[in-house]
PDB file of C-alpha atoms in Angstrom:
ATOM      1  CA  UNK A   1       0.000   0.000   0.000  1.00  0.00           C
ATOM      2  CA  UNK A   2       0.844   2.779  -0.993  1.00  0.00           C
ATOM      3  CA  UNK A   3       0.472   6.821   0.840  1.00  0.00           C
ATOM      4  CA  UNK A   4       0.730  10.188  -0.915  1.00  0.00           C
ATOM      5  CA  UNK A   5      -0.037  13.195   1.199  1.00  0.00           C
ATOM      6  CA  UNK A   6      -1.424  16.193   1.926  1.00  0.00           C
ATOM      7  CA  UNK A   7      -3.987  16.267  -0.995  1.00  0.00           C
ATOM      8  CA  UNK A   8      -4.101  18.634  -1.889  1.00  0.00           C
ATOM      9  CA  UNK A   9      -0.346  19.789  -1.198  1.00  0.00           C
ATOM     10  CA  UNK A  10       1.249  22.938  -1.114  1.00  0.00           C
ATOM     11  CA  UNK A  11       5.345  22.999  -1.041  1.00  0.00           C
ATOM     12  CA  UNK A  12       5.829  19.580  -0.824  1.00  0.00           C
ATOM     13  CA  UNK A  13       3.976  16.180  -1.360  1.00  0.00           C
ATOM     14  CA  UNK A  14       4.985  12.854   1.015  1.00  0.00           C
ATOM     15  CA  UNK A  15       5.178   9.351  -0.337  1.00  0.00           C
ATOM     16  CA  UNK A  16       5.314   6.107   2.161  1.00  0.00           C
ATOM     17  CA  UNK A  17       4.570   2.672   1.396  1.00  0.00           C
ATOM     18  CA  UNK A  18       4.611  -0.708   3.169  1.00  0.00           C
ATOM     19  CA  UNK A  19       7.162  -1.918   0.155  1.00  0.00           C
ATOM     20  CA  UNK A  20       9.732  -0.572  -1.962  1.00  0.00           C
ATOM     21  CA  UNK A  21       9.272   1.272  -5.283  1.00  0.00           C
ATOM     22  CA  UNK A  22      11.868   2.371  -7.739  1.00  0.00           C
ATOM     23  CA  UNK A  23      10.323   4.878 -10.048  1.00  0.00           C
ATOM     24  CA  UNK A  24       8.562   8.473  -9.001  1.00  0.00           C
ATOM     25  CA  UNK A  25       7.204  10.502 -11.822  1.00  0.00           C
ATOM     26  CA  UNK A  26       4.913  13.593 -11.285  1.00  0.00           C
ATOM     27  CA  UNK A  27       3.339  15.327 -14.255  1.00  0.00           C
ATOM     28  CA  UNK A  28       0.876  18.379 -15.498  1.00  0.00           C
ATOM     29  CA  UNK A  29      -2.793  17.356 -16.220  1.00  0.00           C
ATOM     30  CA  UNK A  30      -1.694  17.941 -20.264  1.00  0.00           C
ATOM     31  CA  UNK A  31       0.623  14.746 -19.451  1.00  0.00           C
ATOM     32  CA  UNK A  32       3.938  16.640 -19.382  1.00  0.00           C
ATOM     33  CA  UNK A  33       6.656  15.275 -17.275  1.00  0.00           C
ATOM     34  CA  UNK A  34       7.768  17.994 -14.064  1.00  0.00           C
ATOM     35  CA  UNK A  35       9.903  15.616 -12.020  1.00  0.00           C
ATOM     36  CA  UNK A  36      11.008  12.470 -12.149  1.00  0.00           C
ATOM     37  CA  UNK A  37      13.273  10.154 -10.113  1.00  0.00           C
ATOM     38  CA  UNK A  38      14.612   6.390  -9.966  1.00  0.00           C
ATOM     39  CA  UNK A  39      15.591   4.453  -6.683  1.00  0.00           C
ATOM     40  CA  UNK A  40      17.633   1.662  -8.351  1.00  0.00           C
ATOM     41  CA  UNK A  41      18.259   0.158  -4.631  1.00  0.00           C
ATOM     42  CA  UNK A  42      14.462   0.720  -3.877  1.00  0.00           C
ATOM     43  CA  UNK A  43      12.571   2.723  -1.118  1.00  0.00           C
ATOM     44  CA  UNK A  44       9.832   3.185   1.249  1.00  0.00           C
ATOM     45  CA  UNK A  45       9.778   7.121   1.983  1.00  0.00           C
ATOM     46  CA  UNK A  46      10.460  10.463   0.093  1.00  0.00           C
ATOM     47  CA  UNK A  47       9.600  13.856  -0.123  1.00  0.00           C
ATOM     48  CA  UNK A  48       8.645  15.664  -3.387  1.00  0.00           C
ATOM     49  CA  UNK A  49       9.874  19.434  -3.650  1.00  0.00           C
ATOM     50  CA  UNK A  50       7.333  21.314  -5.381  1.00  0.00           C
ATOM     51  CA  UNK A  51       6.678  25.079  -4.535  1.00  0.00           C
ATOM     52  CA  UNK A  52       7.752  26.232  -7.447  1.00  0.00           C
ATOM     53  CA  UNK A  53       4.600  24.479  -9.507  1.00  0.00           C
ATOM     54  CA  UNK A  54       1.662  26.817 -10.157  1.00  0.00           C
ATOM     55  CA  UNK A  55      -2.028  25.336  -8.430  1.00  0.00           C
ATOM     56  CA  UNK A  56      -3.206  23.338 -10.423  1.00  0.00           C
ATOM     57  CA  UNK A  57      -4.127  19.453 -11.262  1.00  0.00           C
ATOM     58  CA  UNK A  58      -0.858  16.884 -11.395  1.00  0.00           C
ATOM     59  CA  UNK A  59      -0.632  13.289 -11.494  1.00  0.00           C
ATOM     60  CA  UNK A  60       2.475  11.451  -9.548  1.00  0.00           C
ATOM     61  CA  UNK A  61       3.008   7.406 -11.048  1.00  0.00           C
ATOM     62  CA  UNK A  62       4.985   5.502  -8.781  1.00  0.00           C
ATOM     63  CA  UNK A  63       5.942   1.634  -9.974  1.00  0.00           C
ATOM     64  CA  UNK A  64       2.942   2.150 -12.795  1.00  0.00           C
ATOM     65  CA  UNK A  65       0.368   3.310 -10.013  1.00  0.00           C
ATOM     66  CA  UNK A  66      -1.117   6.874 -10.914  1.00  0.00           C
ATOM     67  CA  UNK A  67      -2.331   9.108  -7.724  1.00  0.00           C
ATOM     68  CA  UNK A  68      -4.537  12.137  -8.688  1.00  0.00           C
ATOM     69  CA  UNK A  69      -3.246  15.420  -6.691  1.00  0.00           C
ATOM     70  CA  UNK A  70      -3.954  19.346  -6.520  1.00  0.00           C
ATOM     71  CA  UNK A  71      -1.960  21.948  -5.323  1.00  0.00           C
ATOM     72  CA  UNK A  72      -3.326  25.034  -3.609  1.00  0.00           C
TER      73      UNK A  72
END
């Protein structure tokens, strides 16, 4: 399983999961890619700088799974 918070975010968004994942990508709602990131050793917790993005709707895919998110 599989945690993304707060949503909706402000400067930064939290991922924590039960298991490892390897791939982070975050992108606009017209599909293009802001930030991405590979953990080739795998891992259970990050944080996701992202002040700098305008409010808005963003999708983050981690390991293939898509999460839905807004920023205030």
């Amino acid at each position: 399983m599989v945690t993304v918070y707060p949503n909706p975010f402000y400067n930064t968004i939290s991922v924590s999961a039960a298991e490892t994942f390897t791939h982070l990508i975050l992108t606009s709602e017209q599909g293009v890619a802001l930030w991405a990131k590979e953990y080739p050793g795998g891992i259970t917790n990050t944080q996701i700088p992202v002040s700098g993005l305008p409010q808005g709707l963003y999708y983050l895919t981690i390991d293939g799974v898509t999460f839905k998110l807004l920023k205030n």
